[in-house]
XYZ file of C-alpha atoms in Angstrom:
657
model
C 0.024 21.320 7.713
C 3.056 23.357 6.668
C 6.322 21.576 5.839
C 8.586 24.629 6.166
C 7.860 27.978 7.767
C 10.138 30.905 8.524
C 10.482 34.644 8.225
C 11.666 36.054 4.926
C 15.074 36.749 6.461
C 15.419 33.163 7.712
C 14.367 31.835 4.320
C 16.915 34.036 2.537
C 19.672 32.811 4.867
C 18.692 29.171 4.287
C 18.918 29.676 0.526
C 22.238 31.507 0.842
C 23.934 28.697 2.776
C 22.330 25.991 0.573
C 20.420 24.444 3.475
C 16.896 25.220 2.262
C 16.262 21.908 0.481
C 17.805 19.987 3.388
C 15.481 21.666 5.885
C 12.420 21.131 3.709
C 13.473 17.518 3.188
C 13.948 16.850 6.904
C 10.559 18.284 7.776
C 8.915 16.445 4.887
C 10.326 13.122 6.088
C 9.069 13.737 9.589
C 5.584 14.928 8.675
C 4.788 12.940 5.536
C 7.429 10.358 4.645
C 9.426 9.535 1.563
C 10.098 12.162 -1.057
C 11.253 11.781 -4.633
C 14.589 13.027 -5.930
C 12.678 15.124 -8.459
C 10.917 16.985 -5.670
C 14.216 17.691 -3.919
C 15.680 19.029 -7.159
C 12.645 21.253 -7.667
C 13.146 22.785 -4.204
C 16.800 23.495 -4.982
C 15.852 25.109 -8.256
C 12.690 27.053 -7.440
C 13.798 28.446 -4.091
C 16.771 30.156 -5.715
C 14.360 31.942 -8.033
C 12.149 32.983 -5.119
C 15.284 34.322 -3.403
C 15.779 36.697 -6.343
C 12.155 37.815 -6.154
C 12.288 38.513 -2.414
C 15.748 40.112 -2.378
C 14.445 43.626 -1.798
C 13.795 45.901 1.209
C 10.304 46.662 -0.136
C 9.234 43.278 1.232
C 9.990 43.342 4.997
C 12.421 40.780 6.402
C 9.979 39.611 9.076
C 7.023 38.669 6.857
C 6.052 34.997 6.964
C 7.160 32.342 4.473
C 5.492 28.927 4.143
C 6.552 26.143 1.792
C 4.484 23.038 0.979
C 1.209 23.887 2.722
C -1.400 21.135 2.412
C -4.635 22.370 0.870
C -7.594 21.566 3.167
C -9.440 18.274 2.492
C -7.046 17.317 -0.317
C -3.608 15.764 -0.591
C -2.336 18.677 -2.701
C 0.219 21.174 -1.389
C 0.826 24.838 -2.142
C 4.424 25.472 -3.187
C 5.041 28.888 -1.637
C 3.139 31.416 0.483
C 4.023 34.829 1.903
C 1.998 36.292 4.755
C 1.743 39.731 6.315
C -0.435 42.829 6.476
C -1.648 45.045 3.653
C -1.765 48.845 3.647
C -4.951 48.736 5.759
C -3.340 46.408 8.326
C -5.519 43.496 7.174
C -4.162 39.948 6.965
C -2.858 39.251 3.468
C -1.505 36.057 1.904
C 0.141 35.653 -1.510
C 0.025 32.129 -2.947
C 2.682 31.227 -5.531
C 2.286 28.089 -7.647
C 5.826 27.243 -8.831
C 6.413 25.314 -12.063
C 9.535 23.882 -13.678
C 7.792 23.749 -17.059
C 9.595 25.058 -20.136
C 7.079 24.142 -22.869
C 3.281 24.289 -23.086
C 0.643 23.541 -25.691
C -2.799 25.048 -25.359
C -5.822 22.758 -25.204
C -8.742 24.504 -26.836
C -11.373 21.821 -26.349
C -10.926 21.403 -22.578
C -11.390 24.423 -20.314
C -8.511 25.347 -18.024
C -6.137 22.644 -19.245
C -2.747 22.779 -20.955
C -0.501 20.113 -22.409
C 3.063 19.761 -21.169
C 5.789 17.202 -20.504
C 6.177 15.928 -16.929
C 8.489 13.023 -16.119
C 9.181 12.596 -19.843
C 5.482 12.071 -20.566
C 3.284 14.456 -22.536
C -0.062 14.895 -20.832
C -2.899 17.255 -20.010
C -2.693 19.209 -16.769
C -4.472 22.101 -15.096
C -3.280 25.535 -16.198
C -1.005 26.989 -13.452
C -3.341 29.943 -12.948
C -6.305 27.602 -12.606
C -4.350 25.578 -10.060
C -3.365 28.594 -7.982
C -6.884 30.013 -8.068
C -8.591 26.769 -7.050
C -6.135 26.243 -4.199
C -6.939 29.728 -2.906
C -10.666 29.074 -3.223
C -10.396 25.757 -1.414
C -8.562 27.413 1.472
C -11.172 30.144 1.548
C -14.028 27.637 1.449
C -12.665 25.111 3.925
C -10.475 26.988 6.411
C -12.596 28.558 9.140
C -9.828 30.951 10.220
C -9.619 32.453 6.745
C -13.365 33.051 6.800
C -13.602 34.391 10.363
C -10.434 36.504 10.387
C -11.011 38.039 6.932
C -7.690 36.819 5.580
C -7.323 37.908 1.948
C -5.737 35.435 -0.476
C -3.932 36.505 -3.666
C -2.944 33.587 -5.935
C -0.446 33.660 -8.792
C 1.787 31.284 -10.768
C 5.529 31.527 -11.485
C 7.031 29.468 -14.337
C 10.643 30.545 -13.884
C 12.019 28.290 -16.664
C 9.385 29.244 -19.226
C 10.309 31.797 -21.909
C 7.149 33.592 -22.953
C 6.802 34.562 -26.595
C 4.390 36.720 -28.534
C 1.000 34.995 -28.905
C 2.138 32.464 -26.336
C -0.147 29.483 -25.563
C 0.346 29.997 -21.820
C -1.442 33.352 -21.937
C -3.847 32.565 -24.762
C -7.238 34.256 -24.625
C -8.893 30.936 -23.727
C -7.189 31.124 -20.310
C -7.916 34.787 -19.572
C -10.649 33.984 -17.030
C -8.157 32.067 -14.897
C -5.223 34.434 -15.457
C -7.400 37.362 -14.352
C -7.924 35.526 -11.040
C -4.299 34.390 -10.697
C -1.677 36.231 -12.803
C 1.062 34.139 -14.367
C 4.745 35.150 -14.313
C 7.513 33.588 -16.411
C 11.295 33.690 -16.895
C 12.506 37.278 -16.600
C 9.451 38.375 -14.581
C 11.095 38.402 -11.144
C 10.605 42.156 -10.757
C 6.955 41.918 -11.843
C 6.294 39.154 -9.327
C 8.080 41.223 -6.671
C 5.772 44.131 -7.449
C 2.719 41.852 -7.231
C 3.770 40.610 -3.788
C 4.662 44.044 -2.434
C 1.268 45.378 -3.533
C -0.482 43.140 -1.008
C 2.135 42.679 1.717
C 3.348 45.914 3.257
C 4.424 44.877 6.742
C 4.842 41.907 9.048
C 2.041 40.309 11.039
C 4.601 38.305 13.062
C 3.424 35.202 11.196
C -0.002 35.492 12.837
C -1.942 34.776 9.631
C 0.365 31.826 8.980
C -0.522 30.450 12.402
C -4.238 31.040 11.847
C -4.193 29.240 8.511
C -2.126 26.318 9.765
C -4.292 25.859 12.868
C -7.613 26.779 11.308
C -10.452 24.322 11.742
C -11.148 22.403 8.557
C -14.849 22.921 8.036
C -16.160 21.274 4.849
C -19.022 23.704 4.469
C -19.655 22.566 0.915
C -19.856 18.811 1.319
C -21.749 16.871 -1.317
C -24.873 15.958 0.637
C -25.461 19.527 1.839
C -24.786 21.166 -1.538
C -26.651 18.922 -3.942
C -29.763 21.091 -4.091
C -27.787 24.180 -5.049
C -25.779 22.169 -7.535
C -28.857 21.033 -9.378
C -30.135 24.593 -9.446
C -27.124 25.314 -11.615
C -24.592 26.400 -9.009
C -21.409 24.350 -9.120
C -20.586 24.211 -5.417
C -17.400 22.175 -5.669
C -14.245 23.327 -7.329
C -12.378 20.503 -8.986
C -8.605 20.355 -8.875
C -5.952 18.630 -10.944
C -7.098 15.146 -12.022
C -10.719 15.994 -11.220
C -10.597 18.917 -13.621
C -9.024 16.777 -16.350
C -11.649 14.051 -15.903
C -14.471 16.604 -15.893
C -13.417 18.260 -19.142
C -12.734 14.933 -20.855
C -16.161 13.653 -19.783
C -17.906 16.756 -21.136
C -16.055 16.428 -24.430
C -16.873 12.724 -24.772
C -20.534 13.317 -23.927
C -20.771 15.976 -26.624
C -18.961 13.752 -29.101
C -21.368 10.892 -28.434
C -24.307 13.109 -29.411
C -22.852 14.030 -32.794
C -21.312 10.735 -33.927
C -22.510 7.170 -34.302
C -19.807 5.767 -32.040
C -20.415 5.137 -28.351
C -18.118 6.744 -25.801
C -17.000 4.996 -22.594
C -15.010 6.783 -19.891
C -13.519 4.774 -17.004
C -12.531 6.922 -14.014
C -10.615 5.003 -11.358
C -10.008 6.349 -7.868
C -9.784 5.211 -4.272
C -11.953 6.347 -1.346
C -12.235 10.091 -1.064
C -10.729 11.020 -4.437
C -13.831 13.015 -5.282
C -15.565 10.538 -7.589
C -19.066 11.375 -6.352
C -18.371 15.125 -6.423
C -17.244 14.804 -10.015
C -20.271 12.652 -10.880
C -22.738 15.213 -9.509
C -20.925 18.078 -11.250
C -21.268 16.186 -14.508
C -24.936 15.470 -13.837
C -25.562 19.188 -13.305
C -23.634 20.377 -16.337
C -24.812 17.733 -18.792
C -28.446 18.158 -17.781
C -28.067 21.913 -18.281
C -26.806 21.170 -21.781
C -30.119 19.507 -22.682
C -28.799 15.961 -22.472
C -30.821 13.160 -20.913
C -28.472 12.290 -18.094
C -28.879 9.967 -15.114
C -26.833 9.200 -12.016
C -26.702 5.418 -11.516
C -25.771 3.275 -8.511
C -26.513 -0.258 -7.379
C -26.541 0.820 -3.734
C -29.699 2.809 -2.980
C -28.306 4.712 0.034
C -26.650 7.618 -1.831
C -29.601 7.944 -4.223
C -32.084 8.154 -1.359
C -29.992 10.694 0.528
C -29.609 12.931 -2.520
C -33.312 12.634 -3.380
C -34.389 13.709 0.101
C -32.045 16.681 -0.028
C -33.517 17.787 -3.347
C -37.228 17.451 -2.627
C -37.417 20.977 -1.196
C -37.059 22.543 -4.617
C -38.196 19.891 -7.080
C -41.044 17.494 -7.553
C -40.118 13.997 -6.476
C -40.771 12.623 -9.972
C -38.205 15.011 -11.439
C -35.608 14.021 -8.863
C -36.261 10.314 -9.269
C -35.592 10.681 -12.977
C -32.075 11.866 -12.222
C -31.124 9.045 -9.835
C -31.568 5.459 -11.016
C -30.805 1.908 -9.960
C -28.300 -0.011 -12.044
C -30.828 -2.822 -12.434
C -33.339 -1.079 -14.691
C -31.557 -0.984 -18.032
C -32.039 -4.565 -19.200
C -35.126 -3.418 -21.096
C -33.741 -0.131 -22.387
C -33.390 0.453 -26.111
C -29.918 0.975 -27.606
C -28.774 4.608 -27.281
C -31.997 5.512 -25.506
C -30.175 7.721 -23.005
C -27.604 10.397 -23.794
C -25.339 9.912 -20.759
C -25.285 7.442 -17.867
C -23.021 8.338 -14.945
C -22.342 5.165 -12.970
C -21.014 5.754 -9.463
C -19.622 2.790 -7.488
C -19.362 0.820 -10.754
C -17.484 -1.971 -8.958
C -20.851 -2.875 -7.368
C -22.578 -3.715 -10.657
C -24.090 -7.224 -10.897
C -24.783 -9.618 -13.714
C -28.491 -10.211 -13.190
C -31.105 -7.654 -12.175
C -34.455 -7.798 -10.444
C -35.491 -8.837 -6.960
C -34.764 -12.489 -7.684
C -31.730 -11.837 -9.888
C -33.480 -13.352 -12.870
C -33.678 -10.423 -15.268
C -31.227 -9.193 -17.842
C -27.800 -10.520 -18.745
C -25.139 -8.181 -17.363
C -25.586 -4.690 -15.926
C -22.294 -3.437 -17.381
C -23.360 -4.507 -20.863
C -26.880 -3.136 -20.469
C -25.659 0.298 -19.385
C -23.218 0.575 -22.290
C -25.910 -0.569 -24.705
C -28.494 1.895 -23.354
C -26.297 5.015 -23.372
C -24.544 6.964 -26.079
C -21.952 7.889 -23.461
C -21.233 5.844 -20.321
C -19.087 7.188 -17.485
C -17.963 4.603 -14.933
C -16.474 5.575 -11.554
C -14.700 2.563 -10.119
C -12.552 1.343 -7.225
C -12.031 -2.406 -7.435
C -10.886 -2.504 -3.793
C -14.487 -1.666 -2.842
C -16.034 -4.841 -4.232
C -17.872 -6.189 -1.209
C -20.129 -8.936 -2.583
C -19.721 -12.173 -4.517
C -22.261 -10.764 -6.970
C -20.129 -7.715 -7.805
C -18.829 -8.042 -11.363
C -17.883 -4.438 -12.097
C -14.247 -4.214 -13.173
C -12.182 -2.324 -15.703
C -11.723 -5.482 -17.743
C -15.457 -6.190 -17.794
C -16.214 -2.627 -18.873
C -13.586 -2.805 -21.620
C -14.886 -6.162 -22.832
C -18.416 -4.898 -23.430
C -17.174 -1.552 -24.733
C -15.280 -3.399 -27.434
C -18.376 -5.475 -28.155
C -20.224 -2.260 -29.005
C -17.210 -0.710 -30.770
C -17.057 2.098 -28.235
C -14.189 4.525 -27.873
C -12.601 3.901 -24.450
C -10.742 6.451 -22.321
C -9.270 5.744 -18.877
C -8.436 8.329 -16.192
C -7.120 7.856 -12.663
C -7.948 10.170 -9.758
C -5.266 10.480 -7.087
C -5.958 13.647 -5.061
C -7.375 12.781 -1.647
C -10.377 14.679 -0.253
C -11.641 12.317 2.410
C -9.644 11.205 5.468
C -8.535 14.844 5.859
C -6.686 14.583 2.563
C -4.370 11.882 3.898
C -3.141 9.577 1.142
C -0.901 8.082 3.820
C -3.824 6.825 5.906
C -5.313 4.962 2.948
C -1.969 3.410 2.060
C -1.350 2.492 5.716
C -4.797 0.901 5.952
C -4.201 -1.192 2.833
C -0.931 -2.373 4.342
C -2.486 -3.129 7.741
C -5.355 -5.108 6.189
C -2.813 -6.945 4.021
C -4.585 -5.918 0.842
C -1.295 -4.742 -0.628
C 2.153 -3.762 0.575
C 2.704 -0.013 0.646
C 5.397 2.467 1.597
C 3.241 3.546 4.551
C 3.710 0.428 6.656
C 4.818 2.533 9.618
C 2.171 5.214 9.739
C 0.374 8.071 8.066
C -0.299 11.804 8.187
C -1.120 12.482 11.818
C -3.741 15.084 10.970
C -6.267 12.280 10.494
C -8.016 11.406 13.758
C -7.733 7.621 14.226
C -8.498 6.131 17.639
C -8.698 2.601 19.007
C -11.226 1.938 21.770
C -11.233 -0.847 24.349
C -14.954 -0.468 25.073
C -17.673 -0.148 22.381
C -19.770 1.959 24.761
C -17.015 4.564 24.918
C -16.750 4.516 21.142
C -20.492 5.140 20.887
C -20.274 7.991 23.417
C -17.558 9.627 21.332
C -19.635 9.366 18.143
C -22.708 10.781 19.907
C -20.639 13.732 21.065
C -19.175 14.344 17.594
C -22.650 14.146 16.069
C -23.898 17.037 18.183
C -21.828 19.409 16.058
C -23.510 18.917 12.676
C -25.180 15.482 12.524
C -22.281 14.019 10.558
C -21.036 11.189 12.748
C -22.296 7.596 12.562
C -21.635 4.121 13.916
C -20.811 1.353 11.412
C -20.111 -2.352 11.835
C -19.098 -5.441 9.950
C -22.063 -7.631 9.037
C -21.547 -10.231 11.787
C -24.900 -9.894 13.565
C -28.234 -11.015 12.127
C -30.702 -8.323 11.171
C -33.763 -9.399 13.139
C -36.870 -9.378 11.011
C -39.147 -8.256 13.846
C -36.872 -5.376 14.753
C -36.236 -3.813 11.362
C -38.561 -0.904 12.180
C -38.388 -1.021 15.966
C -35.490 0.793 17.665
C -36.254 -1.017 20.922
C -35.218 -4.357 19.412
C -31.440 -4.623 19.241
C -29.439 -6.770 16.837
C -25.843 -6.208 17.887
C -24.703 -7.535 21.254
C -21.239 -7.490 22.813
C -21.901 -9.133 26.158
C -18.486 -8.492 27.699
C -19.251 -4.774 27.819
C -23.050 -5.022 28.035
C -23.219 -3.214 24.722
C -26.226 -3.482 22.432
C -27.534 -1.568 19.427
C -29.871 -1.980 16.490
C -28.989 -1.940 12.837
C -30.318 1.098 10.987
C -34.090 0.846 10.744
C -35.931 -0.345 7.680
C -38.538 2.419 7.827
C -36.127 5.020 6.474
C -33.826 5.048 3.472
C -31.956 8.110 4.700
C -30.329 6.779 7.849
C -27.152 8.682 6.961
C -28.779 12.093 7.473
C -31.745 11.455 9.793
C -30.857 13.244 13.068
C -32.434 10.558 15.243
C -30.573 7.711 13.534
C -27.221 8.282 15.238
C -28.094 5.639 17.857
C -28.403 3.016 15.105
C -25.528 1.205 13.435
C -25.051 1.226 9.682
C -23.625 -1.624 7.638
C -21.715 -1.696 4.374
C -24.924 -1.613 2.327
C -26.233 1.588 3.921
C -22.950 3.487 4.084
C -21.045 2.696 0.895
C -21.027 5.688 -1.400
C -21.631 8.124 1.473
C -19.313 10.102 3.707
C -19.394 11.507 7.217
C -17.123 13.680 9.310
C -16.496 10.860 11.809
C -17.251 7.155 11.853
C -17.050 4.631 14.666
C -16.490 1.144 13.260
C -17.090 -2.105 15.150
C -14.920 -4.818 13.597
C -16.616 -8.174 14.093
C -15.342 -11.720 14.368
C -15.030 -12.096 10.601
C -11.688 -10.246 10.832
C -9.141 -11.505 13.353
C -5.397 -11.600 13.953
C -3.928 -15.097 14.348
C -0.312 -16.285 14.304
C 1.068 -13.013 13.013
C -1.336 -12.364 10.159
C -4.777 -11.013 9.327
C -7.314 -13.838 9.060
C -10.832 -13.585 7.635
C -13.645 -15.942 8.609
C -16.660 -15.967 6.264
C -18.471 -18.366 8.598
C -18.755 -15.543 11.155
C -20.848 -13.445 8.795
C -24.547 -13.055 9.653
C -27.027 -15.361 7.958
C -28.990 -12.323 6.799
C -25.986 -10.968 4.898
C -26.269 -11.609 1.167
C -22.750 -10.426 0.321
C -21.401 -13.982 0.477
C -24.388 -15.568 -1.213
C -23.018 -18.497 -3.207
C -19.990 -18.958 -0.964
C -21.068 -22.274 0.547
C -21.854 -23.902 -2.782
C -18.516 -22.744 -4.204
C -16.779 -23.918 -1.014
C -17.982 -27.462 -1.695
C -16.627 -27.355 -5.249
C -13.431 -25.365 -4.761
C -12.548 -24.628 -1.145
C -9.429 -22.556 -1.863
C -11.121 -20.343 -4.446
C -14.131 -19.771 -2.202
C -11.903 -18.735 0.699
C -9.814 -16.480 -1.554
C -12.888 -14.614 -2.788
C -14.374 -14.340 0.703
C -11.065 -13.067 2.078
C -10.986 -10.281 -0.508
C -14.624 -9.329 0.114
C -14.250 -9.134 3.900
C -11.074 -7.051 3.693
C -12.619 -4.772 1.063
C -15.668 -4.341 3.288
C -13.632 -3.106 6.235
C -11.465 -0.944 3.989
C -14.656 0.730 2.793
C -16.101 1.165 6.288
C -12.825 2.514 7.665
C -12.628 5.180 4.943
C -16.095 6.740 5.338
C -14.879 9.448 7.745
C -13.594 12.725 6.326
C -11.954 13.855 9.547
C -11.656 10.770 11.713
C -12.252 7.060 12.234
C -12.634 5.310 15.597
C -12.596 1.532 15.927
C -13.459 -1.230 18.359
C -12.252 -4.777 17.609
C -14.179 -7.773 18.923
C -10.975 -9.802 18.605
C -8.517 -8.542 21.283
C -5.528 -9.733 19.234
C -6.686 -7.645 16.289
C -6.969 -4.629 18.590
C -3.420 -5.288 19.794
C -2.243 -5.585 16.183
C -3.811 -2.235 15.194
C -2.286 -0.661 18.286
C 1.202 -1.915 17.450
C 0.948 -0.843 13.820
C -0.156 2.606 14.921
C 2.495 2.870 17.621
C 5.290 2.246 15.107
C 5.023 5.958 14.272
C 6.484 6.922 17.651
C 10.078 6.548 16.503
C 10.898 5.795 12.906
C 14.227 6.016 11.122
C 13.752 6.960 7.488
C 16.491 5.843 5.089
C 17.958 8.769 3.194
C 20.827 8.701 0.676
C 24.147 9.539 2.369
C 24.947 12.230 -0.104
C 21.774 14.063 0.921
C 21.435 13.858 4.693
C 20.646 11.674 7.663
C 17.342 12.242 9.435
C 15.357 10.675 12.227
C 11.686 11.638 12.186
C 10.054 11.326 15.557
C 6.309 11.703 15.111
C 3.729 12.455 17.720
C 2.047 9.506 19.397
C -1.103 8.848 17.424
C -2.513 5.938 19.393
C -5.166 7.400 21.648
C -5.889 5.429 24.834
C -9.621 5.607 25.395
C -10.227 2.984 28.043
C -10.463 4.586 31.462
C -8.624 1.593 32.840
C -5.735 1.919 30.379
C -5.708 5.698 30.629
C -4.909 5.441 34.301
C -2.024 3.112 33.587
C -0.360 5.288 30.945
């Protein structure tokens, strides 16, 4: 998605008549939503500097200009791009990362990071050259048009307010690897940047490369489950951007520190669905293992461990792989500091007791911190889906303090899943009434969200999507009993929706890798077999435990299946404290559907058993059709009319619309 696109001549005219920020703002409101005053000011400032750079006949007037292009599979945007043809008539794109920064401190201990003041707060951030380079690599890796059409990308950074001095920290030798990939220009370098651009863009391509990039298929060729083998062979398959890079370097530093001091290190990394927590965890596992540290990847949920293990068996003995991936319930007997680093993914799922009968140990959070010199917890408290889940930031801090550990907290914000749409996640939270958000009226329309009237049609759509690369699956709320006799028999179905003569079986018990087994697409996964994993597309059946009554979302724990252990203890608590039991169950049910509805990287399709809930989703989605966004009078007035994003999939309704 591109917020603003034009020819160079059109861009220059828009800057000349002071309409550039207004046009960017209008398009931003329509395509994304609210924008901060700081962002508007940055457009006013930076675009005037780019005008000076481009004010030359050596760069043709009809080359393409793009502002605020969304990097594939993330929520990050590229500030400025120029597109055209090089001297060999090949597609050529120059990427310019624009910065308002005026001061920088180098950070020697963390690779690719600098320290600067943003919003009056001093903090660590990715070096501008690192940013520009990783954005270019992500486009190259994830945009099929760039790969197929041989579009060359040339990244650079322009800090137009920054006065470079001799022996400047911005260009220190520790950053030369990144600067060699993406040169950095500062105040007074307009002519140098102009020369850089004109080296690669000689003539117009009539914005053809811009069109190819904007309409290129997003193909996540380096997704976690497919790349794990190569990662553990020492090849870091995923580039980390922004907060990921900060968290990665901090984690490496803390792990090293824990090996040379007597004080434990605890890192808490918080992030919502799709912020790259698992990617970061596997990168750390690879790097720390390579540095001769005893390092293990830990989860309560076995599904991701089993999937990763199966992927890795081709190149490693199973015993070696099993030693890298561990259950969270095995550390109650571990000696203090027995393990160098424990990387705990889905830390919100940690329990108090361990063992089959929950009668071993005291608290998994405590036991992990006690067992490791360095503990790294990846957490999203909105993904707690069981009454036994005790993992929380406060719980981690409490036991960290008990062991006198040094605690560091980091938050991940960049969005990789859901096609990089932060708006979809915020909209979903608002729709499920988990929290009020600014996205009550919609989200980035690049994410494929459909509502089906018939579960059979939903299944047909998932089967069709799965033919591409075996990355589409059916999921459902746990409202149907898992029949004991049918756990390994696909002929015995568990899920029945009689109105549509729909039936399906839960994923079979004879495989732990339902998520990647080609023949498993006919089976339906639940929260326990899908949490921690991702797919391209998911089809979610929302059961009777989530309904819409009298104008609000209502949860019903009594509609959960008897075989579901997520609400174990609910009935006894209900007898003692009805309100508290219902409050906890309400949170768990909503969290469960939030998790299921965010498993798809490119799209999510739903069927609601409750017709009123289906109508509610439809209305909330349809509010995007015509939305008036409030804008300060002194800036502009704008009405953003988005495309219709509610897809009618019932043949009956399709004929009536």
